[in-house]
mmCIF file of C-alpha atoms in Angstrom:
data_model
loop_
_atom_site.group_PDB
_atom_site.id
_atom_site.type_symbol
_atom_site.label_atom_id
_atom_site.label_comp_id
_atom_site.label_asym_id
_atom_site.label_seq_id
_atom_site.Cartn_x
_atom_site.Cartn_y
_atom_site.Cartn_z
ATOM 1 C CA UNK A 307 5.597 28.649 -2.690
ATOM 2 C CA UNK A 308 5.076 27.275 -6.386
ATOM 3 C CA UNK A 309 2.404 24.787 -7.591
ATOM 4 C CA UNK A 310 1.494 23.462 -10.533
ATOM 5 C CA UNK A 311 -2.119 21.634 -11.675
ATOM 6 C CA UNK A 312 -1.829 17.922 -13.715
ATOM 7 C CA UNK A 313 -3.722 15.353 -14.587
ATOM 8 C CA UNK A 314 -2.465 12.226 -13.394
ATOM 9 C CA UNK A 315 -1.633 9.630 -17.186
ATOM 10 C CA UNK A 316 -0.149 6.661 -15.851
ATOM 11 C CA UNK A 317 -2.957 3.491 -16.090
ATOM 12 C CA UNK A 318 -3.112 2.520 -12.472
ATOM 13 C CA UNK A 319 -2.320 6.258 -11.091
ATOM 14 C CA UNK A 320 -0.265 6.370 -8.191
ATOM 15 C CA UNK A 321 -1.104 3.259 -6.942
ATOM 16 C CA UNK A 322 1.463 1.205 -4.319
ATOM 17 C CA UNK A 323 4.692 1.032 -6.898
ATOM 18 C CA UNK A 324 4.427 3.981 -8.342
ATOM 19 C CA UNK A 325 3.882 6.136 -5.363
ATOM 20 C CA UNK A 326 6.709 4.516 -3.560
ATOM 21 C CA UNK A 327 8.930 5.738 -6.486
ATOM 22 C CA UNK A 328 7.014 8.554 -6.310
ATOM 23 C CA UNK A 329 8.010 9.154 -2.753
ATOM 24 C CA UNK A 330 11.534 8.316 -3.088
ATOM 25 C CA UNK A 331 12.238 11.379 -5.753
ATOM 26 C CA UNK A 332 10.321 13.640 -3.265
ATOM 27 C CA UNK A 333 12.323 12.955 -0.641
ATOM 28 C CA UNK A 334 15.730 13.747 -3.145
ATOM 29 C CA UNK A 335 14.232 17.659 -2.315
ATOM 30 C CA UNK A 336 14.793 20.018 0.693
ATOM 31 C CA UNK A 337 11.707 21.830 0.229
ATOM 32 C CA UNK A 338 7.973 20.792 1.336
ATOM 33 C CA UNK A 339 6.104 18.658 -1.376
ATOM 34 C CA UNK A 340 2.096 18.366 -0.936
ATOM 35 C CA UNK A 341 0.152 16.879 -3.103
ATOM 36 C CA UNK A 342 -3.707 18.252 -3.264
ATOM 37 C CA UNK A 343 -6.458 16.132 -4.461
ATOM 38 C CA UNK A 344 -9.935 17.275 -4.357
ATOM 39 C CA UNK A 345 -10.358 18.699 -0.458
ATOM 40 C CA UNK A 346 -7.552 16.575 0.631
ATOM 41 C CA UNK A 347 -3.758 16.940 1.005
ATOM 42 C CA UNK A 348 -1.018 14.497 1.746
ATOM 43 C CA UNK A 349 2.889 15.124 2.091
ATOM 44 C CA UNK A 350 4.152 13.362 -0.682
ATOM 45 C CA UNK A 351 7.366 12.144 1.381
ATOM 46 C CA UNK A 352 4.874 9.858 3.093
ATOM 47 C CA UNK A 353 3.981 6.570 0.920
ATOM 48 C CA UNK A 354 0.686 6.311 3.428
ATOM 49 C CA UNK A 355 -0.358 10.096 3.626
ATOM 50 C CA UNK A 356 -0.234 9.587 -0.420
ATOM 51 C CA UNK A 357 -1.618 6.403 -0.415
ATOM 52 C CA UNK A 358 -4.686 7.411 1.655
ATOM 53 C CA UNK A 359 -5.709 9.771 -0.926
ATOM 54 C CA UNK A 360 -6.595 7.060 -3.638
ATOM 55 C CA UNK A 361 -5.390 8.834 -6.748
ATOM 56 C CA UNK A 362 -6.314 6.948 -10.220
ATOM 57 C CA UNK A 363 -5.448 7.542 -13.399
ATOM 58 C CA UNK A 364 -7.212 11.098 -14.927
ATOM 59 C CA UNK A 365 -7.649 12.417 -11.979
ATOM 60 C CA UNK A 366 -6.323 15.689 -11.144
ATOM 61 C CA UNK A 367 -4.093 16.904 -8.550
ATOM 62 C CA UNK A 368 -2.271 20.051 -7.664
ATOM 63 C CA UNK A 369 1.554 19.590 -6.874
ATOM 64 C CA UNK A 370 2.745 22.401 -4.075
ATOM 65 C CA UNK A 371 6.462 22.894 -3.124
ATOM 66 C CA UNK A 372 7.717 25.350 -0.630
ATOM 67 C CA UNK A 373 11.617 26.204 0.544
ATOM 68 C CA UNK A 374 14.500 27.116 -1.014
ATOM 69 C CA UNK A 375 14.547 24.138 -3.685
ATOM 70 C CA UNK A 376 11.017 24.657 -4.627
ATOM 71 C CA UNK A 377 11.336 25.361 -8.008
ATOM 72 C CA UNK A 378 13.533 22.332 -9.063
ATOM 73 C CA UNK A 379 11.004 20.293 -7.351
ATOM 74 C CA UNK A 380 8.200 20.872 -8.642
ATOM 75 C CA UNK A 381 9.230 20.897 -12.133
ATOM 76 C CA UNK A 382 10.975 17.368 -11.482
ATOM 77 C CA UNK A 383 8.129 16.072 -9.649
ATOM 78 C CA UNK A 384 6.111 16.983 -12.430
ATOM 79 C CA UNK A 385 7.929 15.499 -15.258
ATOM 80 C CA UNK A 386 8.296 12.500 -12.844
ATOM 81 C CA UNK A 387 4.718 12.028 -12.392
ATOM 82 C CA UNK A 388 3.861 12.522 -15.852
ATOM 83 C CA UNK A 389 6.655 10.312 -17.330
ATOM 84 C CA UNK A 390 5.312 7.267 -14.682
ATOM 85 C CA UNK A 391 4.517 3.856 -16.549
ATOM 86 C CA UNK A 392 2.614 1.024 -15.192
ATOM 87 C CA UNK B 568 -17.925 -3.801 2.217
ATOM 88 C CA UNK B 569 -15.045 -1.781 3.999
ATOM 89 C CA UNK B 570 -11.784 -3.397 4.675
ATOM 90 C CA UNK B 571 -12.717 -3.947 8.823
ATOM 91 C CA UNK B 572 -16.418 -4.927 7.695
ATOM 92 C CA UNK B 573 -14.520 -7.712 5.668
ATOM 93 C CA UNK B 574 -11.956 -8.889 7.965
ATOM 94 C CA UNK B 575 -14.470 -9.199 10.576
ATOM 95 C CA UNK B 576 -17.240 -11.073 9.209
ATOM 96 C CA UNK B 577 -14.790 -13.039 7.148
ATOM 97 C CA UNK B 578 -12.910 -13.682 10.335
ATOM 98 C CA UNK B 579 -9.714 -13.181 7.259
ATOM 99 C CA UNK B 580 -6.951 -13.208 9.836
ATOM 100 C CA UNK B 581 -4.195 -15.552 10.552
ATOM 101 C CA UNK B 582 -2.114 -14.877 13.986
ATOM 102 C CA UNK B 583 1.808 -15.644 14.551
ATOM 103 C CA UNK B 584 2.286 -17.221 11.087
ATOM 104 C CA UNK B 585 5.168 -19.463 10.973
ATOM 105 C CA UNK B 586 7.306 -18.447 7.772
ATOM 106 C CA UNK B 587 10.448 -19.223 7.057
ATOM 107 C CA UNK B 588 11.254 -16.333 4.993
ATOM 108 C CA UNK B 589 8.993 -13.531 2.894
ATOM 109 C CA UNK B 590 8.574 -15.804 -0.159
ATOM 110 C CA UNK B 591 6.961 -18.019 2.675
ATOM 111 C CA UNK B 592 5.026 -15.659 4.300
ATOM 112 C CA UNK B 593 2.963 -14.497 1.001
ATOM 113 C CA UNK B 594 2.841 -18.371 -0.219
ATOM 114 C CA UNK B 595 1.357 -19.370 3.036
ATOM 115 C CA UNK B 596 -0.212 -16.347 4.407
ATOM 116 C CA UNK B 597 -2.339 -15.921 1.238
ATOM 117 C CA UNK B 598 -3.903 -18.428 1.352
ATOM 118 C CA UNK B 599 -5.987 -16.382 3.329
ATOM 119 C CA UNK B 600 -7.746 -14.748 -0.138
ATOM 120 C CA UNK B 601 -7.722 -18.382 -1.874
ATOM 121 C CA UNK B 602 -9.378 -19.728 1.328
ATOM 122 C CA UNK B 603 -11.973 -16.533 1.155
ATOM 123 C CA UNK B 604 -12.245 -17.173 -3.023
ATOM 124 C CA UNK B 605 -10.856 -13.764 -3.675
ATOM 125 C CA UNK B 606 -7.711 -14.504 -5.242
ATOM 126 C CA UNK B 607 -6.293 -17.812 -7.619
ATOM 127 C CA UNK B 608 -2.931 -19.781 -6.477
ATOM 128 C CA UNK B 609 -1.389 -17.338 -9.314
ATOM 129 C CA UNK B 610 -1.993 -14.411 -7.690
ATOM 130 C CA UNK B 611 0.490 -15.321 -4.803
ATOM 131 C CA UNK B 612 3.175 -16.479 -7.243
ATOM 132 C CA UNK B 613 2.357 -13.263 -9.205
ATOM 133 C CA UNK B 614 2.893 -11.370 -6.092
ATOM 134 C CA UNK B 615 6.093 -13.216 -5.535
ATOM 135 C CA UNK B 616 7.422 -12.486 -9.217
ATOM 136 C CA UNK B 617 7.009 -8.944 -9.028
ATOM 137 C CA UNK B 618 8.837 -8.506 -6.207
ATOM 138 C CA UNK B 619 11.657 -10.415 -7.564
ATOM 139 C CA UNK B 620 11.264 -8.690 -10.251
ATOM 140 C CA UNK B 621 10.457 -4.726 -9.159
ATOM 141 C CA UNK B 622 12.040 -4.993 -5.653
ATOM 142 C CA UNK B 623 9.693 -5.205 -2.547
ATOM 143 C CA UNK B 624 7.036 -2.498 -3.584
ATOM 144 C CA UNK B 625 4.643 -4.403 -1.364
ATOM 145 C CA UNK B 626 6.169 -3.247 1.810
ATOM 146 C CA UNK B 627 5.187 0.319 2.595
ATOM 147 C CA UNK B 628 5.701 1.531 6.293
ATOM 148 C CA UNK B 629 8.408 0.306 8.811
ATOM 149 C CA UNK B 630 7.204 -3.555 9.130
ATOM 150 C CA UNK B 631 3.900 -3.873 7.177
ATOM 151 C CA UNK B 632 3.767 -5.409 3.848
ATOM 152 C CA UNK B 633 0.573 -4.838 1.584
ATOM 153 C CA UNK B 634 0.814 -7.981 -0.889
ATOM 154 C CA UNK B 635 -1.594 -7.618 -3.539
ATOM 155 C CA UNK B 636 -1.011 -7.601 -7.510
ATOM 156 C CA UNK B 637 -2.979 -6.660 -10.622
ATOM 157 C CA UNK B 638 -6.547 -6.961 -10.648
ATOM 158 C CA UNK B 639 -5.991 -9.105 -13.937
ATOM 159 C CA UNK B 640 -3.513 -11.736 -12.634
ATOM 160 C CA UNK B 641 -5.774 -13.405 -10.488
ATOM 161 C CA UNK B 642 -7.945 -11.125 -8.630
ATOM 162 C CA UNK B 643 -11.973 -12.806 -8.434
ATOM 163 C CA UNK B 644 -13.331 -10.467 -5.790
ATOM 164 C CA UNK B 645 -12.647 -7.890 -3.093
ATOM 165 C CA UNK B 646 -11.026 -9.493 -0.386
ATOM 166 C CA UNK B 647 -8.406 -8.733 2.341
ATOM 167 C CA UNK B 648 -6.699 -10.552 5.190
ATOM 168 C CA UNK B 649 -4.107 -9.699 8.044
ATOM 169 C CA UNK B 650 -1.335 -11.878 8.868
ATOM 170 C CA UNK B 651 1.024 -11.572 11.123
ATOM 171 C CA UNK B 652 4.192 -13.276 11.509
ATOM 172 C CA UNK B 653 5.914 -15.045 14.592
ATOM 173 C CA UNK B 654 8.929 -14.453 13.499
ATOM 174 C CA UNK B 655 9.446 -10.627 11.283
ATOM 175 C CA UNK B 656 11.194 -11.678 7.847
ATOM 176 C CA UNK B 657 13.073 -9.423 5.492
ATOM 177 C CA UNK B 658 11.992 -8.001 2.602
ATOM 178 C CA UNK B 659 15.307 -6.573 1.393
ATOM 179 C CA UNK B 660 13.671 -3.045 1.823
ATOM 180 C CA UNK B 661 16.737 -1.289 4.312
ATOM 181 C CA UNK B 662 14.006 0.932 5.292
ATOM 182 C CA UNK B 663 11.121 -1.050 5.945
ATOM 183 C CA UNK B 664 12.867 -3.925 7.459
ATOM 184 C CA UNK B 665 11.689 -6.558 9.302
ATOM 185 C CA UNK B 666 8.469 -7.037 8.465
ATOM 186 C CA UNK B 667 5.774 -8.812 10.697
ATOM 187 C CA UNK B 668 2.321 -7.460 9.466
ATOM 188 C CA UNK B 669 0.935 -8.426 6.176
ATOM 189 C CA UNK B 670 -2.287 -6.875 5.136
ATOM 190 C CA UNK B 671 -3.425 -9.450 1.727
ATOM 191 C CA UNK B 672 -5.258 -7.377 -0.705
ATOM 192 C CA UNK B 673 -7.251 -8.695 -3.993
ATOM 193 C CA UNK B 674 -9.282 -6.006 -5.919
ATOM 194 C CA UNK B 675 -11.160 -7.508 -9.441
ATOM 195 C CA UNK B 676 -10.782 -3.431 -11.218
ATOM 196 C CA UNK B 677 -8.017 -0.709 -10.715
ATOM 197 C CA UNK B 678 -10.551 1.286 -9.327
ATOM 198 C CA UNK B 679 -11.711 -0.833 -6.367
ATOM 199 C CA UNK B 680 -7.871 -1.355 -5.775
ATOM 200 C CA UNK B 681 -6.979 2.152 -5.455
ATOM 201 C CA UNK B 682 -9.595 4.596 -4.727
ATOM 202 C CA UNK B 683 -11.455 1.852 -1.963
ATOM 203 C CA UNK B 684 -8.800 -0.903 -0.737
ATOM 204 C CA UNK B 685 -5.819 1.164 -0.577
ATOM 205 C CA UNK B 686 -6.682 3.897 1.181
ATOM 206 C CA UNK B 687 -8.279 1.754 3.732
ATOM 207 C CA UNK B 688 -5.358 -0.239 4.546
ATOM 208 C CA UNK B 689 -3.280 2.844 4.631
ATOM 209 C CA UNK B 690 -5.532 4.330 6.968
ATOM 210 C CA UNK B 691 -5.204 1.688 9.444
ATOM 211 C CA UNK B 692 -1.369 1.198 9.065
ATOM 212 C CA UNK B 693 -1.121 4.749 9.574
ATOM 213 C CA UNK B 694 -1.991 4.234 12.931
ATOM 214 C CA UNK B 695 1.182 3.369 14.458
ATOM 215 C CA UNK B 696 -0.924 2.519 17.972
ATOM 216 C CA UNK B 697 -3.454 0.170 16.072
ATOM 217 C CA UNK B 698 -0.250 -1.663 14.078
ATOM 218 C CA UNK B 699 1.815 -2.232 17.492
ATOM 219 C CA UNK B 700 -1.281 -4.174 18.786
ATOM 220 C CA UNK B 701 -1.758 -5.501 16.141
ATOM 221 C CA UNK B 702 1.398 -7.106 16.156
ATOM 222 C CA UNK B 703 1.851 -8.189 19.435
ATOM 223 C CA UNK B 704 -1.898 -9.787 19.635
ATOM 224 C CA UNK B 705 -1.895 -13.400 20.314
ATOM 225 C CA UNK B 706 -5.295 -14.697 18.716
ATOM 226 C CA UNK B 707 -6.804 -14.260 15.684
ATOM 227 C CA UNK B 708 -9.794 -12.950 17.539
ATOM 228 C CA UNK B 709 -7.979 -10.220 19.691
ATOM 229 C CA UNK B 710 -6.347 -9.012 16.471
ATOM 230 C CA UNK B 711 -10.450 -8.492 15.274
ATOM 231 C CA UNK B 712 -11.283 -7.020 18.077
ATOM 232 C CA UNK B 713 -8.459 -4.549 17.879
ATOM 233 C CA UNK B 714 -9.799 -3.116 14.814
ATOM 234 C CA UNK B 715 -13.604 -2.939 15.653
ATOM 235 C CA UNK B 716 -12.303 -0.940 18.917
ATOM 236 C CA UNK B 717 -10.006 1.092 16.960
ATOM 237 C CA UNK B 718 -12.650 2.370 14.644
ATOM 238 C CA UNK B 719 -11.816 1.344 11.260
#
């Protein structure tokens, strides 16, 4: 299991659009993807599990992959979070 | 106000909309927030724009569609509504496809829109037994008492 702390840059965080792209490029990767914010945790394969944890802009979350692909995904989940416009 | 508080008092529901297609069903269905005085006429054509433009990023579980845009083009106040469709339309989302629930959402700052309204609605259309009913529900009324027994 790797994981990996960022701070979320994109103005309207991952709001409906974004998190469905979000989603999408999760799902491009064998290995589990969770995405920890605060005390809660949401598979982020799921666009409602992520949307149900209301993440804005600057807020913080951890991303946490585990299986065999787990360290291409989280460094492309990562980049793809951070690199998110709109 | 919560989403259910909202749709309940508001009585913000419309039951077995008649649309022709999913242009139709946002034009007609949000009315709903004009009606209510949370959202302009622009908002709905903004709504419909962006899809054209971004692809369907409204629809976001297997037959629910969450119409809502940017606070700024044409948001005035917190407001919701549920529609639901006599006849599902398609969104062009091979996924999500067809669609017959709409949950309207207008939120006046990004942070009412994401951190309040959205999780809401995705909490109730995670609940796949709460969205069947939903759906099938033939009055306005049994669609509000579906969500004041589900516990939202």
């Amino acid at each position: 299991m790797v994981q990996e702390t960022i701070v979320v840059s994109n103005p309207t965080g991952l709001h409906t659009r974004p998190a469905k792209q979000v989603v999408s490029e999760a799902k491009n990767f064998e290995c589990d993807i969770t995405i920890r914010f605060g005390e809660k945790e949401a598979n982020m394969k799921s666009l409602l599990k992520l949307m149900k944890l209301g993440i804005s802009h600057n807020h913080k979350i951890d991303i946490v992959c585990d299986g065999t692909d787990e360290a291409q995904a989280l460094a492309h989940m990562k980049n793809f979070i951070l690199n998110l416009e709109g | 106000m919560g989403f259910t508080d909202y749709i309940v008092k508001k009585k913000a529901v419309i039951c077995a909309l008649d649309a022709a297609n999913w242009e139709d069903a946002i034009k007609e269905g949000g009315k709903i927030l004009v009606d209510k005085g949370a959202a302009t006429e622009d908002y709905l054509d903004n709504i419909v724009r962006k899809c054209k433009e971004n692809g369907p990023y409204i629809v976001i579980a297997p037959g629910i569609a969450m119409p809502h845009a940017r606070p700024e083009e044409g948001a005035l106040a917190l407001g919701y509504g549920i529609v639901t469709l006599k006849n599902p339309v398609s969104f062009h989302d091979p996924d999500n496809d067809p669609v017959s629930l709409l949950i309207f959402m207008a939120a006046p700052s990004v942070k009412e829109h994401n951190e309040v309204a959205v999780s809401q609605i995705a909490d109730l259309c995670d609940d796949e037994e709460a969205v069947e009913k939903i759906i099938a529900a033939s009055s306005a009324e049994e669609i509000i008492d579906i969500l004041i027994n589900q516990g939202f």
